[in-house]
XYZ file of C-alpha atoms in Angstrom:
770
model
C -13.362 10.925 14.700
C -16.161 13.266 13.745
C -19.195 12.365 11.707
C -18.956 13.674 8.151
C -21.854 15.999 7.292
C -23.066 15.794 3.713
C -25.879 17.888 2.248
C -28.314 16.835 -0.448
C -27.220 19.786 -2.600
C -23.572 18.740 -2.363
C -24.369 15.163 -3.403
C -26.505 16.208 -6.355
C -23.887 18.670 -7.578
C -21.188 15.981 -7.274
C -23.178 13.613 -9.484
C -24.250 16.182 -12.080
C -21.268 18.520 -12.422
C -19.287 18.169 -15.657
C -19.856 14.769 -17.245
C -22.949 13.386 -15.447
C -22.455 10.276 -13.373
C -19.191 8.781 -12.120
C -17.875 6.649 -14.987
C -16.498 6.897 -18.522
C -14.818 4.538 -20.992
C -11.086 5.000 -21.673
C -9.467 3.769 -24.892
C -6.317 1.714 -24.254
C -4.947 1.258 -27.787
C -3.702 3.756 -30.434
C -6.403 5.077 -32.755
C -4.991 8.216 -34.392
C -4.090 6.571 -37.737
C -6.237 4.826 -40.330
C -4.114 1.721 -39.836
C -4.927 1.736 -36.111
C -8.648 1.822 -36.864
C -8.312 -1.032 -39.366
C -6.656 -3.143 -36.678
C -9.005 -2.142 -33.851
C -12.099 -2.806 -35.979
C -12.777 -4.106 -39.464
C -11.068 -5.796 -41.220
C -8.118 -6.596 -38.915
C -10.117 -7.460 -35.810
C -11.373 -10.602 -37.560
C -8.075 -12.342 -36.764
C -8.692 -11.939 -33.036
C -12.264 -13.225 -33.475
C -11.039 -16.337 -35.289
C -8.502 -17.090 -32.552
C -11.154 -16.823 -29.819
C -13.561 -18.971 -31.854
C -10.902 -21.683 -32.016
C -9.954 -21.337 -28.348
C -12.403 -19.448 -26.070
C -9.733 -19.045 -23.372
C -7.970 -16.590 -25.687
C -10.741 -14.090 -24.919
C -8.710 -13.378 -21.782
C -5.701 -12.469 -23.944
C -7.360 -10.447 -26.719
C -10.201 -8.676 -24.863
C -10.821 -6.955 -21.527
C -12.814 -9.941 -20.204
C -10.143 -10.945 -17.674
C -10.329 -7.620 -15.833
C -14.005 -6.856 -16.372
C -16.717 -7.174 -13.719
C -20.428 -6.468 -14.003
C -22.139 -4.837 -11.022
C -25.700 -6.097 -11.516
C -28.824 -5.176 -9.577
C -32.594 -5.108 -9.904
C -32.925 -2.351 -7.299
C -35.047 -4.355 -4.851
C -32.949 -3.617 -1.732
C -30.984 -0.417 -2.343
C -29.106 0.781 0.742
C -31.739 1.597 3.371
C -34.131 2.836 0.694
C -35.702 -0.546 -0.028
C -37.269 -1.549 -3.339
C -36.823 1.636 -5.382
C -36.356 -0.097 -8.726
C -33.488 -0.662 -11.117
C -33.102 2.865 -12.504
C -33.143 4.627 -9.129
C -30.423 2.268 -7.902
C -28.046 3.191 -10.745
C -26.060 5.837 -8.782
C -25.195 3.178 -6.199
C -24.049 0.718 -8.856
C -21.907 3.375 -10.541
C -20.368 4.114 -7.153
C -19.523 0.453 -6.709
C -17.805 0.457 -10.112
C -15.823 3.531 -9.073
C -14.545 1.672 -5.994
C -13.577 -1.382 -8.053
C -11.452 0.757 -10.363
C -10.019 3.189 -7.832
C -9.052 0.599 -5.227
C -8.210 -2.537 -7.204
C -7.838 -1.448 -10.848
C -10.747 -3.720 -11.800
C -12.737 -2.387 -14.761
C -16.417 -2.534 -13.836
C -19.683 -1.490 -15.449
C -23.112 -1.233 -13.860
C -26.078 -3.119 -15.314
C -29.538 -2.392 -13.928
C -31.950 -5.195 -14.843
C -35.572 -4.098 -14.882
C -37.222 -7.234 -13.509
C -38.192 -8.542 -10.100
C -38.686 -12.088 -11.344
C -35.686 -14.106 -10.043
C -35.665 -16.572 -12.946
C -35.870 -13.800 -15.526
C -33.008 -12.013 -13.763
C -30.954 -15.232 -13.775
C -31.539 -15.690 -17.507
C -30.333 -12.164 -18.263
C -27.137 -12.557 -16.223
C -26.441 -16.062 -17.559
C -26.512 -14.765 -21.136
C -23.965 -12.057 -20.261
C -21.273 -14.555 -19.215
C -19.172 -14.201 -22.422
C -18.651 -10.485 -21.725
C -17.366 -10.540 -18.158
C -14.657 -12.071 -16.001
C -16.848 -11.846 -12.884
C -20.304 -10.896 -11.617
C -20.919 -8.743 -8.540
C -24.567 -8.999 -7.497
C -25.764 -5.945 -5.627
C -28.810 -4.723 -3.704
C -31.132 -7.667 -4.370
C -33.636 -8.417 -1.613
C -33.750 -11.604 0.443
C -34.622 -14.401 0.093
C -34.454 -14.040 -3.700
C -30.786 -13.036 -3.488
C -29.852 -16.474 -2.092
C -31.661 -18.320 -4.868
C -30.264 -16.038 -7.587
C -26.670 -16.423 -6.431
C -26.952 -20.199 -5.975
C -28.362 -20.713 -9.472
C -25.852 -18.398 -11.148
C -22.935 -20.132 -9.428
C -24.252 -23.424 -10.812
C -24.715 -22.038 -14.329
C -21.661 -19.798 -14.798
C -17.998 -20.633 -15.079
C -16.853 -17.241 -13.741
C -16.909 -15.812 -10.178
C -20.336 -14.734 -8.881
C -20.355 -12.826 -5.602
C -23.224 -11.145 -3.756
C -21.394 -8.498 -1.777
C -24.330 -7.639 0.496
C -24.071 -11.190 1.807
C -20.446 -12.148 1.734
C -18.643 -8.814 1.917
C -20.238 -7.944 5.236
C -19.754 -11.513 6.474
C -16.039 -11.534 5.623
C -15.262 -8.237 7.344
C -17.372 -9.180 10.369
C -15.644 -12.539 10.646
C -12.224 -10.882 10.535
C -13.262 -8.625 13.422
C -14.736 -11.528 15.406
C -11.496 -13.523 15.035
C -9.510 -10.688 16.580
C -12.075 -9.837 19.235
C -12.009 -13.447 20.435
C -8.221 -13.324 20.624
C -8.388 -10.192 22.788
C -10.893 -11.656 25.252
C -9.178 -15.064 25.248
C -12.222 -17.036 24.146
C -12.270 -19.977 21.738
C -14.702 -20.007 18.764
C -16.045 -23.431 19.671
C -16.993 -22.251 23.163
C -18.842 -19.004 22.465
C -22.561 -18.324 22.141
C -23.600 -16.078 19.233
C -26.819 -14.151 18.598
C -27.425 -12.588 15.175
C -30.297 -10.148 14.808
C -31.319 -9.874 11.176
C -31.890 -12.923 8.985
C -31.602 -11.250 5.608
C -28.717 -11.489 3.143
C -25.917 -10.314 5.433
C -27.211 -11.963 8.612
C -27.467 -15.455 7.160
C -24.155 -15.048 5.308
C -22.495 -14.043 8.598
C -23.888 -17.128 10.285
C -22.483 -19.349 7.526
C -19.128 -17.586 7.574
C -18.734 -17.901 11.349
C -19.084 -21.663 11.014
C -15.867 -21.678 8.938
C -13.823 -20.345 11.884
C -15.069 -22.965 14.345
C -18.202 -21.436 15.882
C -20.777 -24.199 16.361
C -24.227 -24.013 14.795
C -25.833 -25.277 18.010
C -24.312 -22.269 19.820
C -25.882 -19.822 17.375
C -29.305 -18.128 17.508
C -30.742 -16.084 14.633
C -33.494 -13.529 15.125
C -35.601 -11.507 12.734
C -38.393 -8.971 13.171
C -40.669 -11.767 14.495
C -38.211 -12.957 17.122
C -36.054 -16.066 17.413
C -35.883 -18.410 14.431
C -36.710 -21.762 15.986
C -37.645 -25.184 14.720
C -41.332 -25.442 14.065
C -41.870 -21.734 13.466
C -43.931 -20.961 10.371
C -44.255 -17.176 10.295
C -41.868 -15.496 7.836
C -39.786 -18.627 7.338
C -37.841 -19.779 4.280
C -35.317 -22.585 3.654
C -32.380 -20.270 4.365
C -33.679 -19.329 7.809
C -34.685 -22.931 8.485
C -31.049 -23.991 8.193
C -30.271 -22.030 11.381
C -33.474 -22.708 13.353
C -32.634 -23.442 16.995
C -33.898 -26.115 19.381
C -33.428 -23.831 22.378
C -36.568 -22.695 24.256
C -36.070 -18.979 23.615
C -38.446 -16.866 21.573
C -37.350 -13.229 21.853
C -34.153 -11.319 21.259
C -34.144 -10.296 24.933
C -34.160 -13.960 25.977
C -31.567 -14.962 23.361
C -28.910 -12.446 24.430
C -28.774 -13.613 28.035
C -25.291 -15.064 28.577
C -24.322 -14.571 24.927
C -20.664 -13.844 24.128
C -21.282 -12.231 20.737
C -24.196 -10.093 19.534
C -24.303 -9.186 15.844
C -26.812 -6.731 14.423
C -27.679 -6.711 10.723
C -31.036 -5.116 11.328
C -32.335 -1.656 12.265
C -31.536 1.350 14.421
C -32.261 0.881 18.118
C -32.777 -2.891 17.996
C -30.422 -3.423 20.974
C -30.997 -1.960 24.448
C -28.711 -1.353 27.404
C -30.627 -4.001 29.357
C -29.785 -6.563 26.676
C -26.095 -5.661 26.816
C -26.104 -5.999 30.611
C -27.292 -9.620 30.307
C -24.414 -10.715 28.079
C -21.411 -12.757 29.244
C -18.140 -11.184 30.399
C -16.158 -9.267 27.759
C -19.115 -9.122 25.360
C -18.506 -8.565 21.653
C -21.115 -6.382 19.932
C -21.245 -5.733 16.183
C -24.000 -3.174 15.573
C -23.876 -2.856 11.788
C -27.160 -1.130 10.856
C -26.542 1.980 8.741
C -26.552 4.914 9.044
C -27.510 4.481 12.712
C -26.518 1.291 14.521
C -28.665 -1.007 16.645
C -26.973 0.606 19.637
C -24.307 3.318 19.787
C -20.920 2.457 21.306
C -21.236 5.059 24.064
C -24.506 3.448 25.140
C -22.775 0.073 25.378
C -19.910 1.440 27.445
C -22.301 3.082 29.883
C -23.303 -0.378 31.088
C -20.388 -2.607 30.000
C -16.868 -1.216 30.247
C -15.527 -4.633 29.241
C -17.221 -4.684 25.819
C -15.670 -4.651 22.352
C -17.886 -2.771 19.889
C -17.896 -2.481 16.100
C -20.299 -0.559 13.864
C -20.732 0.255 10.192
C -19.798 3.893 10.782
C -16.520 5.638 10.036
C -16.791 7.980 13.028
C -16.355 5.138 15.534
C -13.548 2.596 15.944
C -13.832 -0.851 14.336
C -15.786 0.019 11.201
C -17.253 -2.926 9.292
C -16.802 -1.636 5.753
C -17.250 -3.875 2.711
C -14.691 -1.827 0.799
C -12.053 -3.839 2.683
C -13.237 -6.940 0.840
C -14.934 -6.975 -2.536
C -12.376 -5.025 -4.660
C -9.485 -7.206 -3.551
C -11.409 -10.487 -3.471
C -12.240 -9.950 -7.125
C -8.675 -8.790 -7.814
C -7.279 -12.078 -6.506
C -9.976 -14.158 -8.214
C -9.482 -12.478 -11.594
C -5.711 -12.744 -11.438
C -5.877 -16.560 -11.287
C -8.970 -16.759 -13.554
C -10.948 -18.455 -10.818
C -14.079 -20.355 -11.884
C -15.871 -19.251 -8.737
C -15.412 -17.522 -5.400
C -15.720 -20.377 -2.930
C -15.798 -20.658 0.867
C -12.040 -21.218 1.026
C -11.395 -17.924 -0.751
C -13.796 -16.015 1.501
C -12.228 -17.512 4.604
C -8.750 -16.638 3.315
C -9.834 -13.011 2.894
C -11.176 -12.876 6.467
C -8.008 -14.425 7.910
C -5.810 -12.018 5.929
C -7.719 -8.982 7.222
C -7.604 -10.293 10.785
C -3.853 -10.837 10.564
C -3.248 -7.417 9.025
C -5.014 -5.702 11.930
C -2.451 -7.283 14.268
C 0.445 -5.714 12.362
C 2.004 -2.330 13.134
C -0.016 0.491 11.569
C 2.025 2.546 9.062
C 2.433 6.276 9.448
C 0.475 6.913 6.229
C -2.643 5.417 7.816
C -2.195 7.457 10.984
C -1.954 10.610 8.852
C -5.021 9.694 6.812
C -7.122 9.406 9.962
C -5.460 12.193 11.962
C -4.177 9.807 14.636
C -1.005 9.833 16.716
C -1.165 6.158 17.568
C -3.172 3.084 16.549
C -2.440 -0.471 17.563
C -4.167 -3.823 17.789
C -6.593 -3.776 20.694
C -10.234 -3.293 21.629
C -10.526 -0.167 19.483
C -8.690 -1.640 16.511
C -9.682 -5.157 15.444
C -10.392 -4.407 11.760
C -7.975 -2.664 9.347
C -8.835 0.857 8.283
C -10.402 1.198 4.803
C -7.635 3.613 3.691
C -4.826 1.243 4.689
C -2.767 0.814 1.481
C -1.614 -2.633 2.614
C -5.078 -4.209 2.396
C -4.925 -5.193 -1.311
C -1.432 -6.645 -0.869
C -2.729 -8.913 1.902
C -6.197 -9.829 0.670
C -5.710 -10.356 -3.088
C -2.739 -12.775 -2.745
C -4.532 -14.684 0.029
C -7.626 -15.099 -2.155
C -5.556 -16.088 -5.195
C -3.617 -18.671 -3.187
C -6.827 -20.132 -1.736
C -8.288 -20.406 -5.245
C -5.217 -22.339 -6.357
C -5.210 -24.619 -3.321
C -8.932 -25.356 -3.664
C -8.607 -26.210 -7.358
C -10.679 -23.416 -8.931
C -7.817 -21.400 -10.455
C -7.268 -21.726 -14.199
C -4.136 -19.564 -14.303
C -1.977 -20.346 -11.247
C 0.574 -17.850 -9.932
C 4.074 -19.323 -9.792
C 5.876 -16.588 -7.876
C 3.836 -14.728 -5.258
C 6.620 -12.251 -4.505
C 6.646 -11.229 -8.148
C 2.837 -11.155 -8.102
C 2.901 -8.707 -5.197
C 5.335 -6.506 -7.126
C 3.057 -6.485 -10.161
C 0.027 -5.921 -7.922
C 1.741 -2.973 -6.292
C 2.472 -1.491 -9.697
C -1.100 -2.065 -10.840
C -2.571 -0.422 -7.753
C 0.034 2.202 -6.896
C 1.753 2.766 -10.223
C 5.415 2.478 -11.054
C 6.492 3.827 -7.653
C 5.035 0.900 -5.747
C 6.721 -1.596 -8.050
C 10.116 0.116 -7.823
C 9.984 0.329 -4.031
C 8.965 -3.326 -3.695
C 11.849 -4.432 -5.939
C 14.313 -2.414 -3.866
C 12.953 -3.966 -0.662
C 13.230 -7.464 -2.133
C 16.811 -6.757 -3.178
C 17.648 -5.492 0.306
C 16.205 -8.679 1.827
C 18.739 -10.755 -0.096
C 21.645 -9.209 1.822
C 20.457 -7.597 5.108
C 22.847 -5.097 6.686
C 23.536 -3.519 10.057
C 21.862 -0.102 9.974
C 22.829 2.563 12.495
C 20.436 5.441 13.154
C 21.939 8.548 14.710
C 18.676 9.784 16.249
C 17.641 6.618 18.042
C 15.175 8.434 20.295
C 13.079 9.771 17.410
C 9.582 8.282 17.158
C 9.583 8.101 13.362
C 12.966 6.369 13.466
C 11.536 3.850 15.946
C 8.534 3.182 13.689
C 10.830 2.754 10.689
C 13.094 0.439 12.725
C 10.162 -1.842 13.440
C 9.309 -1.965 9.721
C 12.940 -2.753 8.890
C 12.794 -5.744 11.219
C 9.391 -6.827 9.907
C 10.558 -6.619 6.285
C 13.812 -8.405 7.087
C 16.195 -5.939 5.454
C 18.601 -5.443 8.332
C 19.619 -5.318 11.976
C 18.979 -1.950 13.607
C 21.346 -0.029 15.878
C 19.921 3.015 17.669
C 22.265 5.632 19.127
C 21.048 7.593 22.126
C 20.245 7.605 25.804
C 18.728 4.245 26.763
C 15.925 5.655 28.921
C 15.051 8.328 26.348
C 14.779 5.703 23.591
C 12.648 3.373 25.723
C 10.358 6.243 26.650
C 9.867 7.065 22.965
C 9.100 3.404 22.251
C 6.475 3.437 24.961
C 4.903 6.612 23.569
C 4.486 5.100 20.099
C 3.376 1.735 21.496
C 6.302 -0.218 20.052
C 8.546 -1.966 22.544
C 11.250 -3.119 20.153
C 14.091 -2.939 22.682
C 14.668 -6.678 22.251
C 14.683 -6.372 18.453
C 17.300 -3.621 18.146
C 20.695 -2.812 19.593
C 20.825 0.406 21.601
C 24.157 2.203 22.022
C 24.428 4.872 24.684
C 27.585 6.818 23.710
C 28.508 7.557 27.322
C 28.476 3.852 28.219
C 29.750 2.433 24.939
C 32.504 -0.155 25.488
C 34.346 0.831 22.293
C 34.415 4.572 22.820
C 38.123 4.630 23.717
C 39.003 2.597 20.649
C 36.856 4.829 18.444
C 38.409 7.975 19.915
C 41.875 6.670 19.036
C 40.788 5.887 15.465
C 39.278 9.359 15.095
C 42.408 10.957 16.463
C 44.563 9.129 13.901
C 42.229 10.189 11.102
C 41.983 13.842 12.115
C 45.114 14.681 14.109
C 46.446 16.820 11.289
C 43.064 18.507 10.929
C 43.085 20.086 14.357
C 41.563 17.247 16.416
C 43.319 16.497 19.709
C 42.903 13.287 21.714
C 40.597 15.039 24.151
C 38.554 16.485 21.298
C 38.307 13.008 19.731
C 36.932 11.593 23.004
C 34.416 14.410 23.268
C 33.202 13.904 19.695
C 32.709 10.154 20.200
C 30.697 10.746 23.376
C 28.679 13.789 22.392
C 28.450 13.876 18.591
C 26.318 10.919 17.460
C 26.999 11.526 13.751
C 30.717 11.099 14.391
C 30.122 7.956 16.452
C 27.892 6.452 13.760
C 30.405 7.316 11.039
C 33.131 5.528 13.004
C 30.886 2.472 13.359
C 30.536 2.298 9.587
C 34.228 3.063 9.076
C 35.255 0.137 11.332
C 32.658 -2.266 9.951
C 30.578 -2.406 13.134
C 27.735 -1.109 10.956
C 27.150 -1.214 7.196
C 24.701 1.642 6.736
C 24.379 5.031 8.420
C 21.228 7.166 8.387
C 21.079 10.589 10.034
C 19.515 14.006 9.717
C 15.831 13.749 10.589
C 16.134 16.502 13.192
C 19.107 18.454 11.861
C 19.720 20.650 8.868
C 21.306 18.665 6.052
C 24.752 20.356 6.130
C 24.973 20.065 9.921
C 24.287 16.327 9.800
C 26.537 15.675 6.797
C 29.673 17.559 7.861
C 30.689 15.293 10.809
C 30.149 12.206 8.647
C 32.399 13.488 5.848
C 35.221 13.986 8.345
C 35.344 10.191 8.726
C 33.885 8.682 5.544
C 35.785 9.648 2.418
C 34.884 9.522 -1.283
C 35.539 6.448 -3.379
C 38.859 6.308 -5.220
C 38.832 8.676 -8.178
C 35.955 10.754 -6.785
C 36.557 14.091 -5.058
C 33.028 15.184 -4.078
C 29.967 13.543 -2.598
C 26.606 14.410 -4.116
C 22.930 13.786 -3.489
C 20.531 12.129 -5.895
C 16.781 11.598 -5.762
C 15.017 8.797 -7.563
C 11.938 10.524 -9.012
C 9.146 8.218 -10.172
C 6.587 9.915 -12.385
C 3.810 7.798 -13.874
C 5.627 4.839 -15.460
C 9.114 6.364 -15.637
C 12.078 6.465 -13.274
C 14.375 9.506 -13.292
C 17.474 10.371 -11.288
C 17.945 14.029 -10.254
C 21.356 15.319 -9.057
C 22.831 17.190 -7.307
C 19.892 17.949 -5.036
C 21.491 18.195 -1.596
C 25.247 18.828 -1.353
C 27.114 21.047 -3.840
C 25.813 24.601 -4.078
C 27.692 25.805 -7.181
C 29.706 22.890 -8.559
C 32.596 23.469 -10.934
C 32.791 21.822 -14.343
C 34.988 19.077 -12.859
C 32.559 18.540 -9.989
C 29.567 18.479 -12.349
C 31.339 15.795 -14.374
C 31.888 13.701 -11.231
C 28.253 14.155 -10.211
C 27.134 12.993 -13.678
C 29.395 9.932 -13.566
C 28.275 8.961 -10.057
C 24.608 9.431 -10.909
C 24.921 7.379 -14.090
C 26.536 4.601 -12.054
C 23.801 4.865 -9.414
C 21.134 4.524 -12.103
C 22.894 1.446 -13.502
C 23.107 -0.120 -10.062
C 19.343 0.186 -9.831
C 18.828 -1.443 -13.215
C 18.235 1.709 -15.275
C 20.440 2.276 -18.318
C 21.419 5.956 -17.927
C 20.727 8.550 -20.579
C 22.265 11.689 -19.104
C 21.276 15.282 -19.826
C 23.413 18.125 -18.431
C 20.872 20.865 -17.859
C 21.181 24.595 -18.354
C 19.209 27.595 -19.616
C 21.109 27.209 -22.908
C 20.890 24.678 -25.757
C 24.277 23.647 -27.172
C 25.865 27.094 -27.071
C 22.739 29.157 -27.801
C 23.660 31.437 -24.874
C 27.271 32.496 -24.281
C 27.424 32.693 -20.504
C 29.992 31.326 -18.010
C 27.350 29.094 -16.345
C 26.312 27.533 -19.652
C 29.943 27.156 -20.768
C 30.726 25.395 -17.464
C 28.036 22.767 -18.141
C 29.297 22.191 -21.696
C 32.820 21.741 -20.331
C 31.526 19.139 -17.851
C 30.053 17.152 -20.753
C 33.468 17.050 -22.451
C 35.103 15.792 -19.245
C 32.570 12.963 -18.845
C 32.862 11.891 -22.490
C 36.632 11.732 -22.174
C 36.679 9.961 -18.813
C 33.708 7.647 -19.332
C 32.919 7.101 -23.030
C 30.499 4.309 -22.042
C 28.010 6.861 -20.665
C 25.404 8.294 -23.056
C 25.485 11.995 -22.231
C 25.030 15.389 -23.825
C 24.478 19.045 -23.047
C 24.323 21.754 -22.179
C 20.582 21.643 -22.861
C 17.319 22.957 -21.536
C 14.968 20.665 -19.602
C 12.337 20.439 -22.342
C 15.013 19.452 -24.841
C 16.203 16.703 -22.518
C 12.707 15.313 -22.037
C 11.293 15.644 -25.568
C 12.904 13.297 -28.121
C 11.277 15.171 -31.009
C 13.162 18.341 -30.104
C 16.404 16.372 -29.804
C 16.021 14.507 -33.092
C 14.539 17.293 -35.215
C 16.281 20.378 -33.879
C 19.556 18.902 -32.620
C 20.170 15.772 -34.728
C 23.886 15.898 -33.894
C 23.205 15.199 -30.210
C 24.503 11.906 -28.847
C 21.328 11.764 -26.757
C 18.631 10.353 -29.055
C 16.043 9.362 -26.470
C 14.317 10.988 -23.505
C 16.860 11.545 -20.738
C 16.362 9.673 -17.456
C 19.338 11.171 -15.566
C 19.090 14.933 -15.107
C 22.159 16.774 -13.826
C 21.361 20.264 -12.587
C 23.863 23.140 -12.815
C 23.374 24.183 -9.189
C 21.913 23.033 -5.894
C 19.274 25.737 -6.264
C 17.964 24.206 -9.484
C 18.130 20.555 -8.422
C 16.553 21.023 -5.006
C 13.713 23.148 -6.366
C 13.049 20.776 -9.276
C 12.559 17.576 -7.286
C 10.289 19.319 -4.773
C 8.117 20.770 -7.549
C 7.824 17.308 -9.109
C 6.744 15.865 -5.766
C 4.287 18.561 -4.758
C 2.780 19.613 -8.084
C 3.549 16.696 -10.377
C 2.546 14.046 -7.797
C 5.790 12.187 -8.401
C 7.125 9.780 -5.804
C 10.619 10.705 -4.670
C 13.018 8.313 -2.957
C 16.095 9.697 -1.272
C 18.227 11.628 -0.912
C 20.739 8.949 -1.856
C 24.244 10.107 -0.982
C 26.656 8.952 -3.686
C 30.357 9.094 -4.385
C 31.365 7.891 -0.908
C 33.154 4.699 0.035
C 30.380 3.640 2.443
C 26.588 3.629 2.371
C 25.861 6.693 4.478
C 22.799 8.880 3.967
C 21.230 12.023 5.370
C 17.463 12.316 5.509
C 15.514 15.397 4.614
C 14.544 17.048 7.860
C 11.140 15.863 9.112
C 10.991 12.675 7.018
C 8.202 10.300 8.053
C 8.663 6.630 8.925
C 7.701 5.453 5.436
C 10.282 7.732 3.806
C 12.903 6.631 6.338
C 12.187 2.980 5.637
C 12.387 3.481 1.875
C 15.752 5.224 2.194
C 16.961 2.446 4.500
C 16.045 -0.151 1.856
C 17.942 1.828 -0.795
C 20.891 2.199 1.572
C 21.026 -1.541 2.285
C 20.938 -2.356 -1.426
C 23.633 0.279 -2.048
C 25.839 -1.145 0.724
C 25.806 -4.511 -1.005
C 26.668 -2.872 -4.335
C 29.622 -1.050 -2.786
C 31.313 -4.389 -2.197
C 32.230 -4.363 -5.897
C 34.848 -2.112 -7.421
C 33.333 -2.247 -10.891
C 29.595 -2.279 -11.568
C 28.466 -4.159 -14.616
C 25.068 -3.715 -16.196
C 23.746 -6.911 -14.614
C 25.012 -6.172 -11.107
C 22.064 -4.102 -10.017
C 18.414 -4.263 -9.155
C 16.266 -4.971 -12.169
C 13.811 -2.096 -12.383
C 11.642 -2.465 -15.502
């Protein structure tokens, strides 16, 4: 990765353009009416005050306290700038607040305290306790930072966390755990040298003790050399705790034979000669910023066997506090923890270490412009842009708070908590997807992929196994599939079933079945054999038809019609349905919509539009959404006399006659369908009284264009295409789908396969999507 170049002019423009700074306050309650203002403020607000006075815990229910963190600094140790004062440090504190909100949906405000007296600072923060749910101390110099945090933790009944200490320590510890695994060394056996005995250095030393590294095997150094017993220069009680008995006095002496060297100091503090003296498979964390104690390429010049981490984003293994503090506070706030204790910090480190050993999702590879990334010497710490980090760290911290007895609001169901967390951090889309995955887990299915050799299919297959939603069957040449697995670094050949059509033991049986199905459609016995051997879509369709598979997914490398046609020759519509159709679940902000037909029928007739509407309404119900169907057109209830508009109106009549239980109306324009005021005020006769959530388009042109515009311009999340109206759960991907999209469709397909076991779908027989 390349180093990002940033100019002073660019930074200053960023901070000054538009509204100066990086933060603003957003109102969360209605305020447009006089009544709203009387409730928000005087006189109505007095009721909330009285309730809190009677029971202080109700402040978490009636105010923002439970999701409110103060980022507090006195500006005595700002970045690498030193003691520049409270006001000059404000841009950093605002930036920290931005990260809290953007990454973990924690509301944060910066408070710059203009004092360098530790006790005065403590008094100020102590008196702010009623306002906040947590305190993040920032950029306070050592050793005062240790004293300030210790006293505040004693005095306050809310979490207090000095990120410069513990954030760096947690991320470093996660990396050390994994590095030790890779070099096959045990924590209790290794020798550690830490250069830098300030906030982060001493915190790292304390944190490493929690994973089994022994204090007697640890040497701390500062600018005066080794911290040893009896030394007087530059000492304080916090350094004294780690003073060594060993007869070494310089960093050069200390590193000889060391297994781990951690730098929390200054550029150039480590030399190649020092690295040469270290034990086999040395682990070096050079965390000085912006330039490390030693650059990775300098290490590798003398030690090819080293594992190296830095604080920089342009090298592998970045130690970045953003992996910790937002999600540590998220977990602590969500259980109303009284403090952030050692158990919670350790849980965060273990969660990060474990996550780095998991398969890396395609979204992370895209974000960093990588083809491949897997656990190893160049990947021992998760990437900061990995969207899974909050879902691993926050629950781990919350659980540790509960188990260590500091949680005041325990979480009863962690699966539900993860769903709510996903919604909080990723919006409605994350919540919907997680619920679908959880539903699929309840009844895993056999999923056959037509393009078993495809790398994205292989990545998705691994995720399917990891998430426990099904057994995977890959169709294709065995050697080709294994070669693709090797190229993506995922040998899952023992986790999936691979079917090579030419060597398939059921091919004769399948050919006979196909012949019986298609003999009056021009298929001979020889043609049936050829199709089974050389047309993977046909083979997969026959697997689903016979029950050897439950779900079929095809089409990543073929045009949609080409992939769908062979499948429809085997898999027929459900009884009473004549046409298949494609629907996309479109999630925009906090709403779920269903768009159809988006993939199959180019110019459907009135009868076909009616079937599409019925199938889509049923699909919505199966996924827990009560359908409100709008049949779209360029006309509103006969305002334009045109065959296309008349066709849509006729389709509405057919649906109302066939399925009176469905709330439906049309023909209508899109804005009419989505704006209840237009419906109620202009068309009060309409049976649709609320905003439509099922949109049926008059042509494939309209439907296909609409969902893509929503995705690309409206930033909606789209899930699909879901093929509906068929007797089996078979689906065709959009060409070029990535592994995440494939996995999401697979989860939908598994849930749909379970639903298809029922002839009649009742309102409570679906996934509950709020």
